[in-house]
Coordinates of C-alpha atoms in Angstrom, one line a residue:
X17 CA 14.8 -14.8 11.0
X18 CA 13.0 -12.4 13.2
X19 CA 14.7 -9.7 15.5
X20 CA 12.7 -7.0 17.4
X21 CA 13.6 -3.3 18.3
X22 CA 13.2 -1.9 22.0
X23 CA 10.8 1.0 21.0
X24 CA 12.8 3.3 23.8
X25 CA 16.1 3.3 20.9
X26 CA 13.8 5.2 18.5
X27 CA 13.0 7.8 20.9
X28 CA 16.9 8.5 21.2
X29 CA 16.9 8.2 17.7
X30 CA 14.6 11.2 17.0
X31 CA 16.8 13.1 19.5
X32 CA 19.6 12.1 18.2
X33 CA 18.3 13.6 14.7
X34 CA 17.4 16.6 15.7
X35 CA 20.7 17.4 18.1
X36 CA 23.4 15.7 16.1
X37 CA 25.7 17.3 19.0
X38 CA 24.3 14.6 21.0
X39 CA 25.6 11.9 18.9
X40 CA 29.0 11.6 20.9
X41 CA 26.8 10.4 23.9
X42 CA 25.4 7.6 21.8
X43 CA 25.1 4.2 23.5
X44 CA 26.2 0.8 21.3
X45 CA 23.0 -0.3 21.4
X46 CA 21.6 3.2 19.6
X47 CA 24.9 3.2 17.1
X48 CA 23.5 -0.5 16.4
X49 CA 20.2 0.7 15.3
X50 CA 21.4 3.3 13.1
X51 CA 24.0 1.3 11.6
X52 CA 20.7 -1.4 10.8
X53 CA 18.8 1.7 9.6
X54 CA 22.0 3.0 7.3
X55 CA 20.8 6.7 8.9
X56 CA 22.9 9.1 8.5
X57 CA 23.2 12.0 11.4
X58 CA 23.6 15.2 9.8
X59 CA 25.7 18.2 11.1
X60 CA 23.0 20.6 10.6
X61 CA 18.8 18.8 10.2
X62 CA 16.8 19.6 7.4
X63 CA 13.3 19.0 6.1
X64 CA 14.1 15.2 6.0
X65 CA 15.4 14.7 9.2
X66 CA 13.1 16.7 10.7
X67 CA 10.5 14.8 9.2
X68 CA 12.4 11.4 10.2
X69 CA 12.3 12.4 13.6
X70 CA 8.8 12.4 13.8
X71 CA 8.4 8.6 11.9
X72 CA 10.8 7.7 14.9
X73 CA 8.8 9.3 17.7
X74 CA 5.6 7.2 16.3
X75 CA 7.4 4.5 16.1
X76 CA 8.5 4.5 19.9
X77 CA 4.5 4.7 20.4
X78 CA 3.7 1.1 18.6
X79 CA 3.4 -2.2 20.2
X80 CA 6.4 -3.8 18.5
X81 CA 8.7 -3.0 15.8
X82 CA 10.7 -6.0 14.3
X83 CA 13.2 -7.1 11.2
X84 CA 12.8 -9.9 9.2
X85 CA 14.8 -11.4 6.3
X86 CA 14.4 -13.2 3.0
X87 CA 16.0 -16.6 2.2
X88 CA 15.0 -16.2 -1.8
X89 CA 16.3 -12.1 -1.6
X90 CA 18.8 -11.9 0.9
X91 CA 19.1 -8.1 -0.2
X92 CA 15.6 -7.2 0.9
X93 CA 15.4 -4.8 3.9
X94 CA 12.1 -5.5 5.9
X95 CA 10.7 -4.0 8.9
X96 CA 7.2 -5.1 10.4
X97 CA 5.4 -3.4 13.5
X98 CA 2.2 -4.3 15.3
X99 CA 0.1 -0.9 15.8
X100 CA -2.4 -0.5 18.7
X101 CA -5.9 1.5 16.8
X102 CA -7.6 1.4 20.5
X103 CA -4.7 3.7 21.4
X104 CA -6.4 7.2 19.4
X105 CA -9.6 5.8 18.6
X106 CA -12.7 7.2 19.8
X107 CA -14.0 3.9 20.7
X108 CA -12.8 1.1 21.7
X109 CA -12.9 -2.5 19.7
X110 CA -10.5 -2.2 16.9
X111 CA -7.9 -5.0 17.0
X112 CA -4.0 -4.5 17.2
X113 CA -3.0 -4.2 13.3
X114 CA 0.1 -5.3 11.3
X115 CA 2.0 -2.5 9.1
X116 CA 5.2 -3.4 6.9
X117 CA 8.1 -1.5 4.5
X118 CA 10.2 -3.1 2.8
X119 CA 13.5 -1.6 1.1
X120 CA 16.9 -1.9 -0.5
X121 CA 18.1 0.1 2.7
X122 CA 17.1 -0.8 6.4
X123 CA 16.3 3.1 6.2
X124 CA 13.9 3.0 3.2
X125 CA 12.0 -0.1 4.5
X126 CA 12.0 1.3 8.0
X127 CA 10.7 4.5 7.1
X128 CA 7.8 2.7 4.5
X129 CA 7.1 0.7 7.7
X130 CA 6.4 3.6 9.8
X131 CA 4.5 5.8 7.4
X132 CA 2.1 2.9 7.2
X133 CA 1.6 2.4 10.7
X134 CA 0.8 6.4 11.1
X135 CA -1.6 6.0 7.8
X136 CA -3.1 3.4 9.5
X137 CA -3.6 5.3 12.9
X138 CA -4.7 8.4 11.5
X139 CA -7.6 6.7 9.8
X140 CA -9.0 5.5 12.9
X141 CA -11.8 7.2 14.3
X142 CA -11.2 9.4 16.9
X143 CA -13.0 12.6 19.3
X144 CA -12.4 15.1 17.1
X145 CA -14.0 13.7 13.6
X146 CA -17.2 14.0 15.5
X147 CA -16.7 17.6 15.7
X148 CA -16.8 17.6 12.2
X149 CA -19.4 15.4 11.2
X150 CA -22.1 16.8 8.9
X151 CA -26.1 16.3 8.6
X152 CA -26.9 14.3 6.3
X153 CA -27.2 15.7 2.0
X154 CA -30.1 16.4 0.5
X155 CA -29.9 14.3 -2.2
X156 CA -27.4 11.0 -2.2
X157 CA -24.6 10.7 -5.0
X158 CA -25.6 8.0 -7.1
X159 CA -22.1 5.9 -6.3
X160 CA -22.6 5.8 -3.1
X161 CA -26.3 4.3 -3.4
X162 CA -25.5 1.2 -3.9
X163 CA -23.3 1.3 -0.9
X164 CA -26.0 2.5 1.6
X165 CA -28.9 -0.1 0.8
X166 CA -28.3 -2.2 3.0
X167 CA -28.6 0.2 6.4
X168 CA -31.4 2.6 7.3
X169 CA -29.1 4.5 9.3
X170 CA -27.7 7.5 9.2
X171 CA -23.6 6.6 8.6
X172 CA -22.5 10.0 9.5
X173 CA -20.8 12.3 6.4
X174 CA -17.8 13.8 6.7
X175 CA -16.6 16.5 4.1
X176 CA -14.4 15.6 1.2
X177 CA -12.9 18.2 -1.2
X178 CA -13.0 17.8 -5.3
X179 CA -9.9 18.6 -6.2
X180 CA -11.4 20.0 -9.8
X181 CA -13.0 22.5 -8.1
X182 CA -12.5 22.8 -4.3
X183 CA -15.4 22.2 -3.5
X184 CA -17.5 19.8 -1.0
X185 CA -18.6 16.4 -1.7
X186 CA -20.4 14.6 1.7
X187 CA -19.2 11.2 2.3
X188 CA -20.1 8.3 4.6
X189 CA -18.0 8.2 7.6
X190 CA -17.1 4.4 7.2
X191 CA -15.5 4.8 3.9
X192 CA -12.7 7.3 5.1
X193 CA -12.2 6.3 9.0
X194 CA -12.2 3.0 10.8
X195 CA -14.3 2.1 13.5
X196 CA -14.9 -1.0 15.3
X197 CA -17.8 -3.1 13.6
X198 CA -20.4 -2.5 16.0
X199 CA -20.3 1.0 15.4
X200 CA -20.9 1.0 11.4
X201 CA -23.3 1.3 9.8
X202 CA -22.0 -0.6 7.2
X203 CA -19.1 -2.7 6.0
X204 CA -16.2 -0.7 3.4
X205 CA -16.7 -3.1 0.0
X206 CA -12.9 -3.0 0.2
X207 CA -9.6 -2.5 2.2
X208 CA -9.7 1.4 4.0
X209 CA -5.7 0.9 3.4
X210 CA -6.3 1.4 -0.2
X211 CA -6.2 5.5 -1.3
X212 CA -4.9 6.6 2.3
X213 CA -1.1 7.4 2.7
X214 CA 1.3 9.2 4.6
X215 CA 4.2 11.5 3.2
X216 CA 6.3 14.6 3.8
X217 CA 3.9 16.9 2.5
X218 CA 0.0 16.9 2.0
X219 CA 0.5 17.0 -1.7
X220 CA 2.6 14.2 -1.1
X221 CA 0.9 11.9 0.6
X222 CA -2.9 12.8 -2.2
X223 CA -0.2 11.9 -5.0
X224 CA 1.0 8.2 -3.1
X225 CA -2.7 8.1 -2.2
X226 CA -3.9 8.6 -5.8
X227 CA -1.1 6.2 -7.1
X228 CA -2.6 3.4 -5.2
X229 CA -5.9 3.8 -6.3
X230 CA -5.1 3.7 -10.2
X231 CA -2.7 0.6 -9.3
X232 CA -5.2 -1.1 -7.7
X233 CA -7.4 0.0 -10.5
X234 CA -5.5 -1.5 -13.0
X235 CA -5.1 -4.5 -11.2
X236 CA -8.7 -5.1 -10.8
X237 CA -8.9 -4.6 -14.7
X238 CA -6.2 -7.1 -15.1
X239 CA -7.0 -9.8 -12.8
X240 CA -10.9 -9.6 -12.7
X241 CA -11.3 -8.4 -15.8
X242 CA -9.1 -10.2 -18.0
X243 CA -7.4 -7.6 -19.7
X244 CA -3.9 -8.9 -20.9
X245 CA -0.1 -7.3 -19.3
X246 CA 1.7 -5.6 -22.4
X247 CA 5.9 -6.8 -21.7
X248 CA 8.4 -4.5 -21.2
X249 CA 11.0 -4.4 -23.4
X250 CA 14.2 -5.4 -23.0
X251 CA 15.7 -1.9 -24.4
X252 CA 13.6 0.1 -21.8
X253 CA 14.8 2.1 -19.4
X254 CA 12.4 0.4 -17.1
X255 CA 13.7 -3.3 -17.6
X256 CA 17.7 -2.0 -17.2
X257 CA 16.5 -0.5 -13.8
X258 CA 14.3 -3.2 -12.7
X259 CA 16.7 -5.7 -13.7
X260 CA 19.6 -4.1 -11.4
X261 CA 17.0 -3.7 -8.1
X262 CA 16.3 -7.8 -8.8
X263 CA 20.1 -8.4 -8.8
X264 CA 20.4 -6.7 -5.8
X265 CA 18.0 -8.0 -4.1
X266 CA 18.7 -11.9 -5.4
X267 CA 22.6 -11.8 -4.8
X268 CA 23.0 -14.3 -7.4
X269 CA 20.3 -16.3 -6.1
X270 CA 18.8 -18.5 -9.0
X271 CA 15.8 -20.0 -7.0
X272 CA 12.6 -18.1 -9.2
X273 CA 12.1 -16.5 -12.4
X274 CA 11.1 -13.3 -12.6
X275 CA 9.2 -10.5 -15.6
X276 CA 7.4 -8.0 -15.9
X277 CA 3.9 -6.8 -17.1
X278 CA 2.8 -3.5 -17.9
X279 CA -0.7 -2.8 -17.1
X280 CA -1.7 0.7 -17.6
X281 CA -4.9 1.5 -18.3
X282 CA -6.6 4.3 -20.2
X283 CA -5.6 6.8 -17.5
X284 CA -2.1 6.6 -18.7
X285 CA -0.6 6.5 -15.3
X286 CA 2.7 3.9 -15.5
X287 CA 1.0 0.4 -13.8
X288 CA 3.3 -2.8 -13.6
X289 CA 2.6 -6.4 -12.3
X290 CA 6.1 -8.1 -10.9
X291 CA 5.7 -12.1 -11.1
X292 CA 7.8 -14.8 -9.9
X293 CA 7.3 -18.4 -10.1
X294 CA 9.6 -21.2 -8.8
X295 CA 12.0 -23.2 -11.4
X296 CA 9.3 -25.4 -11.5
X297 CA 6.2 -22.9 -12.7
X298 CA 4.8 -23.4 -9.3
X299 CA 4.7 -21.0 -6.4
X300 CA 3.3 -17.5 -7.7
X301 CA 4.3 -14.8 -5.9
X302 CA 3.5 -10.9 -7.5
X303 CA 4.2 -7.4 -7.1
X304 CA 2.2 -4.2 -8.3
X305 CA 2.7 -0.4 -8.2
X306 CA 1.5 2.4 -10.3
X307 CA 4.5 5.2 -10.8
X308 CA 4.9 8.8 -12.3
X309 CA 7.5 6.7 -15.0
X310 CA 7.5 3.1 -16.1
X311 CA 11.1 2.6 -14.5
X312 CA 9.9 3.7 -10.9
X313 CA 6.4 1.2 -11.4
X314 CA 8.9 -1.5 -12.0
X315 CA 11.1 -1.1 -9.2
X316 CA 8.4 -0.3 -6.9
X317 CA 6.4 -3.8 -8.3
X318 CA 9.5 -5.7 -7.8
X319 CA 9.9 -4.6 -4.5
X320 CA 6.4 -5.8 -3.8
X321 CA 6.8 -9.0 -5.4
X322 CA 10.1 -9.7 -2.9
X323 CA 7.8 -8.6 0.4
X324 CA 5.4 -11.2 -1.1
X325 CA 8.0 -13.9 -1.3
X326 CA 8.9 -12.7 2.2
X327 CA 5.2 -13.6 3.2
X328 CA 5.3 -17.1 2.0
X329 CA 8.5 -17.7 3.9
X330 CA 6.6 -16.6 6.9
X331 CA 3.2 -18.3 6.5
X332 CA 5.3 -21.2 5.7
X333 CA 7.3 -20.7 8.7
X334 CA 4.6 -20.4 11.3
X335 CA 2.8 -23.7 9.8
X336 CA 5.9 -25.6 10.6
X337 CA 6.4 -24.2 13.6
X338 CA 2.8 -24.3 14.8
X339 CA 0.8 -25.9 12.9
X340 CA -2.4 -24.6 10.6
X341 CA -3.9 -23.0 13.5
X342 CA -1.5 -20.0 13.7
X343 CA -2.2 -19.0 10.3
X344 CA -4.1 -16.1 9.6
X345 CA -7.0 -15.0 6.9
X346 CA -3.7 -13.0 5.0
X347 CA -1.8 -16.0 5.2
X348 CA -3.7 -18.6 3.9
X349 CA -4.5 -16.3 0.8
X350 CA -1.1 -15.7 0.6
X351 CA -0.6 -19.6 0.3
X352 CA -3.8 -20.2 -1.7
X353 CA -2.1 -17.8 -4.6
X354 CA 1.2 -19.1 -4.2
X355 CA 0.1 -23.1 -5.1
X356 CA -2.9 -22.2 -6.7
X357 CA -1.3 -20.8 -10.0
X358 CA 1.1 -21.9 -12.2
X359 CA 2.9 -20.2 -15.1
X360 CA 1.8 -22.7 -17.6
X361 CA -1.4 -22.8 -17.3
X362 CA -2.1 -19.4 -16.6
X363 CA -2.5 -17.0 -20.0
X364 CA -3.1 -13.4 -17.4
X365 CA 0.9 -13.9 -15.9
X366 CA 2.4 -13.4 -19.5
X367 CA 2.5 -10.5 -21.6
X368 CA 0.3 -10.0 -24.5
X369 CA 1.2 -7.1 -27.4
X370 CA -2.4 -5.3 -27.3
X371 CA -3.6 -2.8 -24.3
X372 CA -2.6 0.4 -23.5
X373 CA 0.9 2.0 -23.8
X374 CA 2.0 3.7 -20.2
X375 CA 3.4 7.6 -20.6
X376 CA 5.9 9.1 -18.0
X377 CA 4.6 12.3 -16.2
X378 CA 6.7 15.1 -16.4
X379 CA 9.6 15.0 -13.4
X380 CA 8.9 17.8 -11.4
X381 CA 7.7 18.0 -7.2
X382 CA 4.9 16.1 -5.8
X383 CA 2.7 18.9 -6.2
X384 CA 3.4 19.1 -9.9
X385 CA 3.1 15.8 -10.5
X386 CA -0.3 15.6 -8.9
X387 CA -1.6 18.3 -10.9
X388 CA -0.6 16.5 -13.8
X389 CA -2.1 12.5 -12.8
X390 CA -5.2 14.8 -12.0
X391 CA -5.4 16.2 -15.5
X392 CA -5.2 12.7 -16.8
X393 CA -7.9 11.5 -14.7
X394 CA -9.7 14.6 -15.8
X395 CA -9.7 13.5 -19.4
X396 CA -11.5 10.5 -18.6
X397 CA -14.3 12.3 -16.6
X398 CA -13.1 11.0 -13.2
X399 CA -13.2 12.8 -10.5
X400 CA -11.0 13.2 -7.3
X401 CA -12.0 13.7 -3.6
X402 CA -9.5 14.0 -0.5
X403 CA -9.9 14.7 3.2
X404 CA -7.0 15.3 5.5
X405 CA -6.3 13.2 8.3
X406 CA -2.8 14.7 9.7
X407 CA -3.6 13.9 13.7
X408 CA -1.5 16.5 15.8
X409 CA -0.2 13.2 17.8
X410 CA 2.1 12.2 15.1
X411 CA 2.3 15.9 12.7
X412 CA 3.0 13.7 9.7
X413 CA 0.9 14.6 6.4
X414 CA -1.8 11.8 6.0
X415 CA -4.7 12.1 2.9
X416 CA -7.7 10.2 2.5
X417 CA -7.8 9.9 -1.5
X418 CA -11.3 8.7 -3.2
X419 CA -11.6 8.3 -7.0
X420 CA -15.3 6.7 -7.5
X421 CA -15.3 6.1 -11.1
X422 CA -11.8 3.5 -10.6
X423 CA -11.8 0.0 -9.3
X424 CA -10.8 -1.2 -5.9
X425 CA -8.8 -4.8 -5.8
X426 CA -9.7 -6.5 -3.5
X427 CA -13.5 -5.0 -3.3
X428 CA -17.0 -7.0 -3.5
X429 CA -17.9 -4.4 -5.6
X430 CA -17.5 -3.7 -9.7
X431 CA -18.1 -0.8 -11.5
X432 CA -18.6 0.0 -15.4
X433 CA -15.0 -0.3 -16.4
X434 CA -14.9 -3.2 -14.2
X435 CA -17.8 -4.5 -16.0
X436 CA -16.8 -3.0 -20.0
X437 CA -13.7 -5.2 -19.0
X438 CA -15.5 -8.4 -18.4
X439 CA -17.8 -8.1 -21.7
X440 CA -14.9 -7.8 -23.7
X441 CA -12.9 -10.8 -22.2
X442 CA -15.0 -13.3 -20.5
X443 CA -13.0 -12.4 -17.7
X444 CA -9.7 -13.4 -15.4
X445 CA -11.5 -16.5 -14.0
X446 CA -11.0 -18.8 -17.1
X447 CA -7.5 -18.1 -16.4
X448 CA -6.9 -18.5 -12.8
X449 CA -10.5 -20.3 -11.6
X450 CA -11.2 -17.2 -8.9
X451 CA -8.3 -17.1 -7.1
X452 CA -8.0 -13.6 -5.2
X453 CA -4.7 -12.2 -5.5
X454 CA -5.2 -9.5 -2.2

């Protein structure tokens, strides 16, 4: 099930890349990888190789790199690493951390694998953010009050840019970079993986950034706050394409049923929940991704839901293997979702015909596009902060993405449309008794 990847073959790789007249020196065990990876080796590199050559060189740096496959979708590409944040970090303490892609291609997961591990890097602490730490503001902004009553200490700020304006917003340090826990000054109400992403270009990797943060805001409005999924039709583009990406990834397998819920929110941003339950109703596993179109969510939430399937097969795995004890916290909430809810007896999983109606963003570039999720964000009086954290080390684009007035899931924190959510429903607990789903 498992197969690991000497992390020297990815250094050739990125050589490889970059001098494609090198290629008729390749050894079999180097043509093996890039036949696993379906990477091509181009007669003259551009833009995207150049930029693949790096995710290879940082790969080469992690602890391990390693494949794993799916028994319910034998067509899912997977790639998990194990990443080292002592490494860069200005501190020791932080533990070794697991990053994962998943794909249709070994390429694609590979290179969503990667990009994670270099997000998850580049947010560590290191020397040089204490070069740019700030004294402390004059006056607190009033979402972040809450956050800082329960330390008397100074967290540290670090500047954030408004992207309505361009100008400063101060921010404490342990909401943008992570440091081991004896060195906070107080504990991130959620994930620091959520808002932070890596891409080929800085406007890239704000837009990915910002796409997480209004999934996971709609989630959080779904699950916690008992707002209902709209379905997506049948005729949609976004069924005919999710539909296809199942059947490749199934290869006729007819284990788990699978649908789709659409659960955009008033920001308009295309949100979709992927859910699959066994033949029996049993064994939840979901998917979720907000998208510039509703076809892209889907695809993107279905992928999601198979790298969740993937998880239970692991957790499963390991429990078998090696009893309770080598599961982990992620695991056993991975299990406590999959038996905890059942199709039947859960209203949230199944599609309602109320809520809001997602809108496609114009195609265009990343930059565009940004501009354009910004605007809509704008409308609702919500306002964007980012901070770069490209590290030299790895010279891939990483952003820092903050959008206080959205919802975090997971977070021990709610905010008003958290809380408008849950007087107008009664909220997601009726439904599935508390269970988390991150």
């Amino acid at each position: 099930m498992s197969m690991a990847v000497p992390g020297g073959l990815f250094e050739a790789a990125a050589t490889a890349l970059l001098d494609p007249s090198s290629s008729d020196r390749l050894g079999p065990e180097m043509l093996g990888l890039l036949r696993v990876l379906d990477c091509p080796l181009p007669a003259v590199p551009g833009a995207a190789e150049r930029h693949r050559a790096l995710l290879f060189r940082a790969a080469a740096s992690f602890v391990r790199v390693f494949r794993l496959a799916s028994e319910v979708a034998p067509g899912l590409k997977f790639f998990g690493a194990e990443v080292a944040p002592d490494a860069v970090a200005a501190e020791p303490g932080l533990p070794v951390a697991g990053v994962a892609g998943a794909g249709l291609s070994g390429l694609e997961a590979f290179e969503a694998c990667t990009g994670e591990g270099i997000e998850r890097l580049s947010a560590v602490e290191a020397v040089e953010d204490r070069v740019a730490r700030q004294a402390p503001p004059a006056e607190v902004a009033p979402w972040l009050q809450p956050l800082l009553r329960s330390t008397a200490a100074d967290p540290g700020w670090l500047a954030m840019r408004r992207q309505s304006d361009g100008g400063t917003v101060l921010v404490p340090l342990d909401l943008c970079l992570r440091r081991a826990s004896r060195n906070r000054a107080f504990e991130p109400p959620w994930p620091l993986s959520i808002g932070c992403a890596a891409s080929i270009s800085p406007e890239g990797a704000t837009l990915h950034g910002l796409l997480e943060l209004i999934e996971r805001d709609a989630v959080a409005l779904w699950w916690r706050g008992g707002r209902r999924g709209r379905p997506v039709g049948l005729d949609e583009a976004a069924a005919a394409e999710a539909a296809a990406r199942l059947a490749l990834l199934r290869r006729h397998r007819l284990d788990r049923r699978t649908w789709l819920l659409d659960i955009t929110t008033d920001v308009g941003v295309p949100s979709v929940a992927a859910v699959s339950f066994g033949r029996d109703g049993g064994g939840f596993c979901l998917g979720t991704a907000a998208r510039p179109d509703l076809a892209g969510a889907a695809s993107a939430a279905i992928m999601e839901m198979a790298q969740s399937e993937l998880a239970i097969e692991v957790a499963e795995a390991k429990r078998r293997e090696r009893g309770d004890a080598a599961l982990n916290a992620a695991d056993h909430v991975h299990l406590r979702r999959f038996r905890g809810i059942h199709a039947g007896r859960c209203a949230l999983v199944h599609p309602t015909a109320s809520g809001c109606a997602a809108a496609d963003l114009p195609a265009g570039t990343a930059a565009g596009t940004l501009r354009a999720v910004l605007d809509r964000l704008a409308r609702l009086g919500l306002e964007v902060l980012t901070l770069d954290l490209t590290r030299a080390r790895f010279g891939v684009p990483v952003m820092r993405v903050l959008c206080p007035g959205l919802e975090r899931e997971p977070s021990s924190t709610a905010g008003p449309r958290l809380a408008a959510a849950l007087a107008a429903t009664g909220g997601g607990d009726c439904h599935h008794g508390g269970i988390a789903l991150m």
